[in-house]
Short mmCIF file of C-alpha atoms in Angstrom, two decimals:
data_model
loop_
_atom_site.label_atom_id
_atom_site.label_comp_id
_atom_site.label_asym_id
_atom_site.label_seq_id
_atom_site.Cartn_x
_atom_site.Cartn_y
_atom_site.Cartn_z
CA UNK N 26 -55.42 -8.91 35.29
CA UNK N 27 -54.66 -6.56 38.19
CA UNK N 28 -52.88 -9.21 40.23
CA UNK N 29 -52.92 -13.02 40.30
CA UNK N 30 -56.54 -14.16 40.39
CA UNK N 31 -57.98 -10.60 40.31
CA UNK N 32 -59.44 -9.26 37.06
CA UNK N 33 -61.17 -5.99 36.25
CA UNK N 34 -62.69 -4.29 33.22
CA UNK N 35 -60.14 -1.80 31.85
CA UNK N 36 -62.72 0.90 31.09
CA UNK N 37 -64.26 2.83 33.97
CA UNK N 38 -67.70 2.85 32.35
CA UNK N 39 -67.93 -0.93 32.68
CA UNK N 40 -67.07 -0.66 36.35
CA UNK N 41 -69.68 2.07 36.88
CA UNK N 42 -72.35 0.06 35.05
CA UNK N 43 -71.63 -3.08 37.10
CA UNK N 44 -71.64 -1.03 40.31
CA UNK N 45 -75.06 0.38 39.34
CA UNK N 46 -76.36 -3.14 38.64
CA UNK N 47 -75.08 -4.38 42.01
CA UNK N 48 -76.74 -1.51 43.89
CA UNK N 49 -80.11 -2.18 42.26
CA UNK N 50 -80.10 -5.89 43.10
CA UNK N 51 -81.66 -5.44 46.50
CA UNK N 52 -81.84 -3.40 49.66
CA UNK N 53 -82.69 0.28 50.06
CA UNK N 54 -81.41 1.75 46.80
CA UNK N 55 -82.17 5.37 47.69
CA UNK N 56 -80.29 5.07 50.98
CA UNK N 57 -77.30 3.37 49.31
CA UNK N 58 -77.12 6.02 46.60
CA UNK N 59 -77.52 8.93 49.01
CA UNK N 60 -74.74 7.64 51.29
CA UNK N 61 -72.32 7.33 48.39
CA UNK N 62 -73.21 10.70 46.90
CA UNK N 63 -72.81 12.43 50.26
CA UNK N 64 -69.35 10.88 50.61
CA UNK N 65 -68.02 11.38 47.07
CA UNK N 66 -70.58 12.95 44.70
CA UNK N 67 -68.30 13.27 41.68
CA UNK N 68 -67.02 9.69 42.01
CA UNK N 69 -70.51 8.15 42.15
CA UNK N 70 -72.32 10.51 39.74
CA UNK N 71 -72.34 8.20 36.73
CA UNK N 72 -73.20 5.17 38.88
CA UNK N 73 -76.17 7.10 40.24
CA UNK N 74 -77.47 8.01 36.76
CA UNK N 75 -77.01 4.45 35.48
CA UNK N 76 -78.78 3.01 38.53
CA UNK N 77 -81.77 5.31 38.04
CA UNK N 78 -81.88 4.34 34.36
CA UNK N 79 -81.86 0.64 35.26
CA UNK N 80 -84.61 1.10 37.86
CA UNK N 81 -86.76 2.93 35.31
CA UNK N 82 -86.86 -0.23 33.17
CA UNK N 83 -89.11 -1.70 35.85
CA UNK N 84 -91.37 1.34 35.92
CA UNK N 85 -91.04 5.10 35.74
CA UNK N 86 -92.79 5.57 39.06
CA UNK N 87 -90.16 3.57 40.94
CA UNK N 88 -87.35 5.66 39.44
CA UNK N 89 -89.11 8.93 40.33
CA UNK N 90 -89.75 7.72 43.89
CA UNK N 91 -86.05 6.86 44.25
CA UNK N 92 -85.03 10.32 43.05
CA UNK N 93 -87.42 11.96 45.50
CA UNK N 94 -85.92 9.91 48.34
CA UNK N 95 -82.34 10.78 47.35
CA UNK N 96 -83.00 14.55 47.15
CA UNK N 97 -81.47 16.09 50.30
CA UNK N 98 -83.16 18.52 52.66
CA UNK N 99 -82.14 22.16 52.43
CA UNK N 100 -80.28 22.01 55.73
CA UNK N 101 -76.96 23.02 54.14
CA UNK N 102 -77.81 24.60 50.77
CA UNK N 103 -74.43 26.30 50.47
CA UNK N 104 -72.35 23.10 50.47
CA UNK N 105 -70.82 21.72 47.28
CA UNK N 106 -72.25 18.29 48.15
CA UNK N 107 -75.79 19.68 48.25
CA UNK N 108 -75.24 21.45 44.92
CA UNK N 109 -73.92 18.27 43.31
CA UNK N 110 -76.78 16.05 44.49
CA UNK N 111 -79.52 18.50 43.48
CA UNK N 112 -77.96 18.84 40.02
CA UNK N 113 -77.66 15.06 39.66
CA UNK N 114 -81.28 14.45 40.67
CA UNK N 115 -82.40 17.14 38.21
CA UNK N 116 -80.23 15.66 35.45
CA UNK N 117 -81.67 12.21 36.14
CA UNK N 118 -85.28 13.41 35.82
CA UNK N 119 -84.37 15.14 32.56
CA UNK N 120 -82.74 11.97 31.22
CA UNK N 121 -85.90 10.05 32.12
CA UNK N 122 -87.76 12.51 29.91
CA UNK N 123 -89.56 14.64 32.47
CA UNK N 124 -93.27 14.75 31.72
CA UNK N 125 -94.83 18.17 31.22
CA UNK N 126 -96.27 19.52 34.44
CA UNK N 127 -99.81 18.33 34.88
CA UNK N 128 -99.36 15.27 32.65
CA UNK N 129 -97.22 13.10 34.90
CA UNK N 130 -97.96 11.57 38.28
CA UNK N 131 -98.49 13.85 41.26
CA UNK N 132 -95.20 12.73 42.80
CA UNK N 133 -93.36 13.57 39.58
CA UNK N 134 -95.07 16.96 39.29
CA UNK N 135 -94.07 17.73 42.88
CA UNK N 136 -90.49 16.63 42.26
CA UNK N 137 -90.13 18.74 39.10
CA UNK N 138 -91.56 21.80 40.88
CA UNK N 139 -89.27 21.27 43.86
CA UNK N 140 -86.21 20.84 41.64
CA UNK N 141 -87.08 23.93 39.59
CA UNK N 142 -87.37 26.10 42.70
CA UNK N 143 -84.14 24.74 44.15
CA UNK N 144 -82.26 25.26 40.89
CA UNK N 145 -83.46 28.87 40.77
CA UNK N 146 -82.25 29.43 44.34
CA UNK N 147 -78.89 27.92 43.42
CA UNK N 148 -78.55 30.14 40.35
CA UNK N 149 -79.64 33.29 42.21
CA UNK N 150 -77.49 32.53 45.26
CA UNK N 151 -73.76 32.67 45.88
CA UNK N 152 -71.08 30.01 46.11
CA UNK N 153 -72.09 27.96 43.08
CA UNK N 154 -69.14 27.15 40.85
CA UNK N 155 -69.31 28.52 37.31
CA UNK N 156 -69.54 25.04 35.77
CA UNK N 157 -72.34 24.04 38.15
CA UNK N 158 -74.18 27.32 37.48
CA UNK N 159 -74.06 26.56 33.76
CA UNK N 160 -75.36 23.03 34.33
CA UNK N 161 -78.09 24.29 36.66
CA UNK N 162 -79.32 26.78 34.07
CA UNK N 163 -79.26 24.15 31.32
CA UNK N 164 -81.20 21.59 33.36
CA UNK N 165 -83.66 24.23 34.57
CA UNK N 166 -84.36 25.19 30.96
CA UNK N 167 -85.03 21.56 30.07
CA UNK N 168 -87.39 21.13 33.03
CA UNK N 169 -89.24 24.31 32.06
CA UNK N 170 -87.92 27.49 33.64
CA UNK N 171 -90.89 29.10 35.48
CA UNK N 172 -89.26 32.52 35.94
CA UNK N 173 -90.86 35.53 34.31
CA UNK N 174 -88.96 36.92 31.38
CA UNK N 175 -87.34 33.72 30.10
CA UNK N 176 -90.21 31.99 28.29
CA UNK N 177 -93.24 32.75 26.16
CA UNK N 178 -96.22 34.95 26.89
CA UNK N 179 -99.05 33.14 28.64
CA UNK N 180 -101.56 35.34 26.81
CA UNK N 181 -99.94 34.72 23.40
CA UNK N 182 -97.57 31.71 23.26
CA UNK N 183 -96.36 32.96 19.88
CA UNK N 184 -94.62 35.93 21.52
CA UNK N 185 -91.75 36.08 24.02
CA UNK N 186 -92.43 37.24 27.55
CA UNK N 187 -89.89 39.98 28.28
CA UNK N 188 -89.23 41.24 31.80
CA UNK N 189 -88.42 44.88 31.05
CA UNK N 190 -86.30 46.87 33.48
CA UNK N 191 -86.29 50.67 33.39
CA UNK N 192 -82.95 52.46 33.22
CA UNK N 193 -83.32 56.12 34.17
CA UNK N 194 -81.91 58.93 32.07
CA UNK N 195 -78.37 59.89 32.94
CA UNK N 196 -74.84 60.37 31.66
CA UNK N 197 -71.68 58.32 31.42
CA UNK N 198 -68.18 58.62 30.06
CA UNK N 199 -67.51 57.01 26.69
CA UNK N 200 -64.21 56.61 24.92
CA UNK N 201 -60.57 56.04 25.74
CA UNK N 202 -58.56 57.92 28.28
CA UNK N 203 -55.72 59.96 26.68
CA UNK N 204 -53.19 57.89 28.63
CA UNK N 205 -54.42 54.61 27.16
CA UNK N 206 -51.78 53.76 24.54
CA UNK N 207 -53.56 50.61 23.39
CA UNK N 208 -56.77 52.43 22.45
CA UNK N 209 -57.75 52.74 18.78
CA UNK N 210 -58.09 56.21 17.28
CA UNK N 211 -61.82 55.72 16.75
CA UNK N 212 -62.21 55.16 20.49
CA UNK N 213 -61.09 58.72 21.22
CA UNK N 214 -61.78 61.21 22.70
CA UNK N 215 -63.08 60.48 26.17
CA UNK N 216 -66.38 62.36 26.37
CA UNK N 217 -69.58 62.60 28.36
CA UNK N 218 -72.70 61.08 26.81
CA UNK N 219 -76.27 61.82 27.89
CA UNK N 220 -78.68 58.90 27.58
CA UNK N 221 -82.47 59.11 27.69
CA UNK N 222 -84.62 56.78 29.75
CA UNK N 223 -84.80 53.30 28.19
CA UNK N 224 -85.92 49.75 28.91
CA UNK N 225 -83.69 46.68 28.83
CA UNK N 226 -84.56 43.00 29.23
CA UNK N 227 -83.62 41.54 32.61
CA UNK N 228 -82.42 38.35 30.88
CA UNK N 229 -80.77 37.72 27.51
CA UNK N 230 -83.15 36.31 24.89
CA UNK N 231 -83.50 32.57 25.50
CA UNK N 232 -83.80 29.77 22.98
CA UNK N 233 -87.45 29.35 23.97
CA UNK N 234 -88.14 33.02 23.22
CA UNK N 235 -86.26 33.01 19.93
CA UNK N 236 -87.96 29.84 18.67
CA UNK N 237 -91.22 31.56 17.54
CA UNK N 238 -89.19 33.94 15.38
CA UNK N 239 -87.28 31.05 13.82
CA UNK N 240 -90.47 29.11 13.07
CA UNK N 241 -92.80 31.96 12.11
CA UNK N 242 -91.07 35.34 11.99
CA UNK N 243 -87.91 34.80 9.96
CA UNK N 244 -89.74 35.02 6.62
CA UNK N 245 -91.96 37.95 7.67
CA UNK N 246 -90.55 41.30 6.58
CA UNK N 247 -92.28 43.22 9.37
CA UNK N 248 -90.19 41.34 11.95
CA UNK N 249 -86.96 42.93 10.67
CA UNK N 250 -85.37 46.34 10.77
CA UNK N 251 -84.50 47.83 7.37
CA UNK N 252 -80.83 46.97 7.85
CA UNK N 253 -81.62 43.46 9.04
CA UNK N 254 -83.98 42.85 6.15
CA UNK N 255 -81.30 43.92 3.69
CA UNK N 256 -78.82 41.53 5.30
CA UNK N 257 -81.36 38.68 5.23
CA UNK N 258 -81.90 39.25 1.53
CA UNK N 259 -78.19 39.11 0.76
CA UNK N 260 -76.94 42.70 0.97
CA UNK N 261 -73.30 43.22 1.80
CA UNK N 262 -72.72 44.53 5.34
CA UNK N 263 -71.78 48.18 5.80
CA UNK N 264 -68.20 48.10 7.05
CA UNK N 265 -67.61 51.85 6.87
CA UNK N 266 -68.00 52.14 10.65
CA UNK N 267 -64.97 49.88 11.16
CA UNK N 268 -61.34 50.89 11.07
CA UNK N 269 -59.24 50.00 8.06
CA UNK N 270 -57.50 47.22 9.99
CA UNK N 271 -60.83 45.71 11.07
CA UNK N 272 -62.24 45.96 7.52
CA UNK N 273 -59.21 44.11 6.15
CA UNK N 274 -59.55 41.40 8.79
CA UNK N 275 -63.24 41.08 7.97
#
């Protein structure tokens, strides 16, 4: 009891669920959801996801159409509200179990493509909070990240597609400055190092790219370096490169 004659569920999740049920009872659901998200996206986020889940019980197509109607135009793509709504719509389609492109309805295919492109622009742009950037990357991966260099080769799906970037030959300073009192002895002296031309992947190896090695390459000796193969087969690691303190901690 909150006050005489007024009762409420003590847990917020019950309130959010009942709010979602009330919103889906009639009227323009997409409009009602969009208005609330534009006003307070974080407050209505769970209500939005629950409402979409409830609508999907009556048909996946209706839920997808609602999501498409809620998705805002890119009139203010730098605002936190825009970021929040795009991420929520993408999360909702993932929770529905987004069909693979080309297997769902045309409206769903269009929505997934649109969301993927918008998520990429959010990730590549500025102003996105670190937490939202993490969520955007996670959802994009679940939708199927179309960027080159993050998935598998189209010619051979059993191999990762790596976007190699050339780093020209040059030199750099390695080691600790003599004035750095916190530096370890093995970090000294400060010296110039010449590096040859080399290639480096634009992106870190993704789960999708590592999966073929886990499923097919882990047991194949030719997929390992000599040191890695020895480690895989149980050899003790070579700790001689570490300082005495680090070896003891190991």
